[in-house]
Amino acid sequence: MTQFEERIADWLPLDEAERRVLDQALTVEVEPISVDSALGRILAQDVHALSTLPPLNNSAMDGYAIRSEDLGKATDTDPSVFDVLGVVHAGGSFDNQIGMNQAVRIMTGAPVPNGADTVVRVEDTDRESRKPGEIAIFSDRDRRKHIRAAGEDWMKGAVVLKSGQSLGPGQITVLAAARKNSIRVFKKPRVAVLSSGNELEPLGSSSLDPEKIPESNSHLICTSVMAAGGIPHNLGIAKDDVEDIKLHIAKGKDADILVTIGGASMGEGDLFKESLDQSGFNLDFWRTRIRPGSPFSFGRLPRDDREHQIVFGLPGNPSSAMVTFEVFIRPFILAMGGSSRIYRPIVTATSNQDLKSPKNLTEFPRVKLANRNGKLTFSPTGPQGSGLVGSLGLADGLAVIPEGIDKVTKGSFLNIILIRDAVGFNDWPKDS
């Protein structure tokens, strides 16, 4: 008598599976941190400027502040001449009013004297070389130019960043300019990651058993969790034994999310479901209409002292684990972490070859991108078997072949989910 598991598959279409996952994404708590510690965090508040920026009308050039009505035609042969009343630097001030045919030497960022509405660049003047205290101007091209208005960036009280924004170097600069020394951010979701399988050998094992499989999936998922803004906790490798699996799961009870890898199908050694069921697991669905990664599961594990723990069950094949993480878990972590932008960028590219796809599934081939005569093209990374690892290191993105399409002809356009961070068009090699 075999011990293959019997269970009814849901076979959810992609959009319904995504919706049911994201419907459970409750945001985590918030915490205060300093701006200097905020890189990569998600804002949990709208940020209001504490002062107007710039606070005063200021010069965008090194030159001379004048009244435009006094400038005239100002040519090389007939320059406009002004008396220079003084000089003002950034951080300084000039208290007097500029009158007719008067000028103030001014530096970039310095406050513009009252009465002036023009800053003439120094290159269009004689630099007071003809007569000390007098300036000749040889062009009128700067009339009513080069003055940055007070509040041009923002006024006091303006919202300069919104809750849900991810904080990169640009946003950190805005926080500092808005005089925000500390802010409130969402805590990072905590994600426990558990692999299982008697065939697996941990990285760094001294045995180097040639009949064992190097365990790489936990490294894939843990680093992916970090890249998505979460905090991973690697629970190690559980044996194909219900009690050992339960012991490992218990180690991750404080995490917001539990990700199990392997044991997602119907084999005799696929014991995660039995182990979870004994702990009161509430399965939402099992199996989706995607490839790779169809034996994906999602549900909740009750806890006595807090909110239930979200549980994702990933297939053990590396490409399946990567695709299901990208499609379902990465957006969930970002949503739970308060982010307003939970999806990766998508580009459109043309196929370099004919492709086949199962008509009843949404397929996500791993692809490489190339620049062909200024146009973005893609080709598969190689064999697309879900158990292959090498394609993960070559992939720039995941092509999306929607359900209902069984053929993609060469030259056809597909959406490509970019899975490499900080990649621009010019980073892809030219395809000859």
JSON list of C-alpha atoms in Angstrom, two decimals, residues 63-70 82-88 94-106 111-120 147:
[
{"chain": "A", "resi": 63, "resn": "GLY", "atom": "CA", "xyz": [26.86, 87.70, -10.64]},
{"chain": "A", "resi": 64, "resn": "TYR", "atom": "CA", "xyz": [25.11, 91.00, -9.95]},
{"chain": "A", "resi": 65, "resn": "ALA", "atom": "CA", "xyz": [21.62, 91.66, -8.64]},
{"chain": "A", "resi": 66, "resn": "ILE", "atom": "CA", "xyz": [19.86, 94.54, -10.39]},
{"chain": "A", "resi": 67, "resn": "ARG", "atom": "CA", "xyz": [16.46, 95.91, -11.39]},
{"chain": "A", "resi": 68, "resn": "SER", "atom": "CA", "xyz": [15.48, 94.64, -14.86]},
{"chain": "A", "resi": 69, "resn": "GLU", "atom": "CA", "xyz": [13.96, 98.02, -15.80]},
{"chain": "A", "resi": 70, "resn": "ASP", "atom": "CA", "xyz": [17.44, 99.57, -15.63]},
{"chain": "A", "resi": 82, "resn": "PHE", "atom": "CA", "xyz": [25.54, 100.28, -12.57]},
{"chain": "A", "resi": 83, "resn": "ASP", "atom": "CA", "xyz": [26.93, 101.47, -9.25]},
{"chain": "A", "resi": 84, "resn": "VAL", "atom": "CA", "xyz": [27.90, 98.52, -7.03]},
{"chain": "A", "resi": 85, "resn": "LEU", "atom": "CA", "xyz": [26.61, 99.03, -3.50]},
{"chain": "A", "resi": 86, "resn": "GLY", "atom": "CA", "xyz": [28.25, 95.99, -1.91]},
{"chain": "A", "resi": 87, "resn": "VAL", "atom": "CA", "xyz": [28.41, 92.23, -1.87]},
{"chain": "A", "resi": 88, "resn": "VAL", "atom": "CA", "xyz": [26.26, 89.47, -0.36]},
{"chain": "A", "resi": 94, "resn": "PHE", "atom": "CA", "xyz": [22.02, 92.97, 2.38]},
{"chain": "A", "resi": 95, "resn": "ASP", "atom": "CA", "xyz": [19.72, 95.29, 4.26]},
{"chain": "A", "resi": 96, "resn": "ASN", "atom": "CA", "xyz": [19.42, 98.22, 1.84]},
{"chain": "A", "resi": 97, "resn": "GLN", "atom": "CA", "xyz": [16.99, 98.60, -1.05]},
{"chain": "A", "resi": 98, "resn": "ILE", "atom": "CA", "xyz": [18.40, 98.53, -4.58]},
{"chain": "A", "resi": 99, "resn": "GLY", "atom": "CA", "xyz": [17.53, 101.70, -6.47]},
{"chain": "A", "resi": 100, "resn": "MET", "atom": "CA", "xyz": [17.87, 102.98, -10.03]},
{"chain": "A", "resi": 101, "resn": "ASN", "atom": "CA", "xyz": [21.08, 101.84, -11.79]},
{"chain": "A", "resi": 102, "resn": "GLN", "atom": "CA", "xyz": [22.34, 100.17, -8.67]},
{"chain": "A", "resi": 103, "resn": "ALA", "atom": "CA", "xyz": [23.74, 96.65, -8.32]},
{"chain": "A", "resi": 104, "resn": "VAL", "atom": "CA", "xyz": [24.92, 94.27, -5.60]},
{"chain": "A", "resi": 105, "resn": "ARG", "atom": "CA", "xyz": [27.59, 91.67, -6.25]},
{"chain": "A", "resi": 106, "resn": "ILE", "atom": "CA", "xyz": [25.95, 88.37, -5.31]},
{"chain": "A", "resi": 111, "resn": "PRO", "atom": "CA", "xyz": [19.54, 86.19, -0.51]},
{"chain": "A", "resi": 112, "resn": "VAL", "atom": "CA", "xyz": [18.47, 88.62, -3.22]},
{"chain": "A", "resi": 113, "resn": "PRO", "atom": "CA", "xyz": [18.40, 92.26, -2.05]},
{"chain": "A", "resi": 114, "resn": "ASN", "atom": "CA", "xyz": [15.05, 94.01, -1.91]},
{"chain": "A", "resi": 115, "resn": "GLY", "atom": "CA", "xyz": [14.15, 95.71, -5.18]},
{"chain": "A", "resi": 116, "resn": "ALA", "atom": "CA", "xyz": [16.18, 93.34, -7.41]},
{"chain": "A", "resi": 117, "resn": "ASP", "atom": "CA", "xyz": [14.41, 91.03, -9.86]},
{"chain": "A", "resi": 118, "resn": "THR", "atom": "CA", "xyz": [17.39, 89.99, -11.99]},
{"chain": "A", "resi": 119, "resn": "VAL", "atom": "CA", "xyz": [20.78, 88.38, -11.45]},
{"chain": "A", "resi": 120, "resn": "VAL", "atom": "CA", "xyz": [23.18, 88.94, -14.33]},
{"chain": "A", "resi": 147, "resn": "ILE", "atom": "CA", "xyz": [16.34, 84.13, -8.90]}
]
